[in-house]
Amino acid sequence: MTAARVTLCFLLRDGDSGPEVLLGLKRTGFGLGKVVGIGGHVEPGETDGEAVVREVLEETGVVVRQEDLTDAGVVQFVFPARPEWNMHTSLFTARTWQGEPAESDEILPEWFRVDTLPVDRMWQDADHWLPVVLEGGRVNIVVTMDSDNEGVASSESVLPQALTPDGGPATPR
């Protein structure tokens, strides 16, 4: 399976009413009109870490350093009806960065409470893996999309079991 290399970064902070994550309304290109994680394609010669640092800066104006990234795993997206959309997505979280998120041509950033994600405005796969990542877990999951390229046909963890930082199970939904 040929898949584009992509990265996503989820900036996390403690908000007044609980933990929050930075997501963004996609204003151009793939995912237009959906609320998505911050990130994009890995350019030739870049590591995943270098790519996500660059993408976060380009899309939000926020400076995150590679040493402040936490590896949150991988999601393989399979689009049987559009194989050119297949993606190998490296996931990161960060709790330390410089600057305040600002809108760009591509993203309108917004903070959301972790316990009330706008899943109705996101890709339908998000609820299958994002809560585990935001709880501090690590995933390795293959998400196969329906023929309409919107719904999820299946999602399968390829880890023996996803774990939270305290070592407890974090089963993808």
Coordinates of C-alpha atoms in Angstrom, one line a residue:
M1 CA 0.0 0.0 0.0
T2 CA 1.4 3.3 -1.0
A3 CA 0.6 6.0 1.5
A4 CA 1.5 9.7 1.9
R5 CA 3.5 10.4 5.0
V6 CA 1.6 12.9 7.2
T7 CA 2.0 14.2 10.7
L8 CA -0.5 15.6 13.3
C9 CA 0.2 17.5 16.5
F10 CA -2.2 18.0 19.3
L11 CA -1.3 20.8 21.6
L12 CA -2.7 20.2 25.1
R13 CA -3.3 22.7 27.9
D14 CA -5.1 22.9 31.2
G15 CA -8.1 25.1 30.7
D16 CA -10.4 26.7 33.2
S17 CA -12.9 23.9 32.9
G18 CA -10.5 21.0 32.3
P19 CA -8.0 19.7 29.8
E20 CA -8.1 21.3 26.3
V21 CA -6.7 20.4 22.9
L22 CA -6.0 22.7 19.9
L23 CA -7.8 21.7 16.7
G24 CA -8.6 23.8 13.7
L25 CA -11.3 24.3 11.1
K26 CA -9.7 23.4 7.7
R27 CA -10.1 26.3 5.3
T28 CA -8.4 24.8 2.2
G29 CA -7.6 21.5 0.5
F30 CA -8.1 18.0 1.9
G31 CA -10.7 18.1 4.8
L32 CA -12.1 21.5 3.8
G33 CA -14.8 22.5 6.4
K34 CA -13.8 19.8 8.9
V35 CA -12.3 20.3 12.4
V36 CA -8.9 18.6 12.2
G37 CA -5.6 18.2 14.0
I38 CA -2.8 20.5 13.2
G39 CA -0.3 19.1 10.7
G40 CA 0.3 18.0 7.1
H41 CA 2.6 16.3 4.7
V42 CA 6.2 15.3 5.4
E43 CA 8.4 16.9 2.8
P44 CA 11.2 14.9 1.1
G45 CA 14.3 14.8 3.4
E46 CA 12.3 15.8 6.6
T47 CA 11.8 13.6 9.6
D48 CA 8.3 13.3 11.0
G49 CA 9.3 15.5 13.9
E50 CA 10.8 18.2 11.6
A51 CA 7.6 18.1 9.5
V52 CA 5.2 18.5 12.4
V53 CA 7.2 21.4 13.9
R54 CA 7.1 23.1 10.5
E55 CA 3.4 22.4 10.0
V56 CA 2.4 23.7 13.4
L57 CA 4.3 27.0 12.8
E58 CA 2.9 27.4 9.2
E59 CA -0.7 26.7 10.3
T60 CA -0.9 28.4 13.7
G61 CA 2.2 30.6 14.2
V62 CA 3.0 28.5 17.3
V63 CA 6.7 27.4 17.8
V64 CA 7.0 23.8 19.2
R65 CA 10.4 22.2 19.5
Q66 CA 11.0 18.6 18.6
E67 CA 12.2 17.8 22.1
D68 CA 8.8 18.9 23.5
L69 CA 6.9 16.5 21.3
T70 CA 5.6 13.2 22.7
D71 CA 5.1 10.3 20.2
A72 CA 1.5 9.3 20.3
G73 CA 1.7 6.6 17.7
V74 CA 0.4 6.1 14.1
V75 CA -2.8 5.9 12.2
Q76 CA -2.9 4.3 8.8
F77 CA -5.8 5.6 6.8
V78 CA -7.0 3.4 3.9
F79 CA -9.4 4.8 1.3
P80 CA -10.3 1.9 -0.9
A81 CA -12.4 4.1 -3.2
R82 CA -9.5 6.7 -3.5
P83 CA -6.2 4.9 -2.8
E84 CA -4.3 8.1 -3.7
W85 CA -5.7 9.5 -0.4
N86 CA -4.1 6.7 1.7
M87 CA -2.0 8.2 4.6
H88 CA 0.5 7.0 7.1
T89 CA 0.0 9.5 9.9
S90 CA 2.5 10.0 12.7
L91 CA 0.8 11.5 15.8
F92 CA 2.4 13.8 18.4
T93 CA 1.2 15.7 21.5
A94 CA 2.9 18.7 23.1
R95 CA 2.3 20.6 26.3
T96 CA 5.1 23.1 25.8
W97 CA 5.3 25.7 23.0
Q98 CA 5.9 29.4 22.4
G99 CA 3.3 31.8 21.1
E100 CA -0.5 32.0 20.8
P101 CA -2.3 30.1 18.1
A102 CA -3.4 32.5 15.2
E103 CA -5.5 31.8 12.1
S104 CA -3.8 31.2 8.8
D105 CA -5.0 30.7 5.3
E106 CA -5.3 27.0 6.0
I107 CA -6.5 26.7 9.6
L108 CA -8.8 28.6 12.0
P109 CA -7.5 27.2 15.3
E110 CA -9.7 26.7 18.3
W111 CA -9.3 25.2 21.8
F112 CA -11.8 22.4 22.7
R113 CA -12.3 20.6 25.9
V114 CA -10.9 17.1 25.7
D115 CA -14.1 15.6 27.1
T116 CA -16.4 17.3 24.5
L117 CA -14.6 17.0 21.2
P118 CA -16.6 18.3 18.2
V119 CA -16.7 14.8 16.6
D120 CA -19.8 15.7 14.6
R121 CA -17.6 18.3 12.7
M122 CA -14.5 16.0 12.4
W123 CA -13.6 13.0 10.1
Q124 CA -15.7 10.1 11.4
D125 CA -12.6 8.1 12.4
A126 CA -11.5 10.6 15.1
D127 CA -13.6 9.0 17.8
H128 CA -11.9 5.6 17.1
W129 CA -8.4 6.8 18.2
L130 CA -8.2 10.5 19.3
P131 CA -9.6 10.0 22.8
V132 CA -6.8 7.5 23.5
V133 CA -4.1 10.0 22.3
L134 CA -5.6 12.8 24.3
E135 CA -5.5 10.7 27.4
G136 CA -1.8 10.2 27.0
G137 CA -2.0 6.8 25.3
R138 CA -0.2 5.6 22.2
V139 CA -2.0 4.1 19.2
N140 CA -1.1 2.0 16.2
I141 CA -4.3 1.6 14.2
V142 CA -5.5 1.0 10.7
V143 CA -8.7 2.8 9.7
T144 CA -10.4 1.7 6.5
M145 CA -12.9 4.2 5.2
D146 CA -16.2 3.4 3.5
S147 CA -16.7 3.8 -0.2
D148 CA -18.1 7.2 0.4
N149 CA -14.7 8.3 1.9
E150 CA -16.5 9.7 4.9
G151 CA -17.7 6.8 7.1
V152 CA -15.5 4.2 8.8
A153 CA -15.7 0.7 7.4
S154 CA -13.4 -0.7 10.1
S155 CA -10.7 0.2 12.6
E156 CA -8.2 -2.3 13.9
S157 CA -5.5 -1.7 16.5
V158 CA -2.2 -3.4 15.4
L159 CA -0.7 -3.0 18.9
P160 CA -1.2 -5.9 21.3
Q161 CA -3.1 -3.4 23.4
A162 CA -2.9 0.4 23.5
L163 CA -1.7 1.6 26.9
T164 CA -2.1 4.8 28.9
P165 CA 1.0 6.3 30.5
D166 CA 0.2 4.5 33.8
G167 CA 0.3 1.2 32.0
G168 CA -3.5 0.6 32.0
P169 CA -5.5 -0.4 28.9
A170 CA -6.7 2.3 26.6
T171 CA -8.8 0.5 24.1
P172 CA -9.6 2.5 20.9
R173 CA -13.3 3.1 20.5

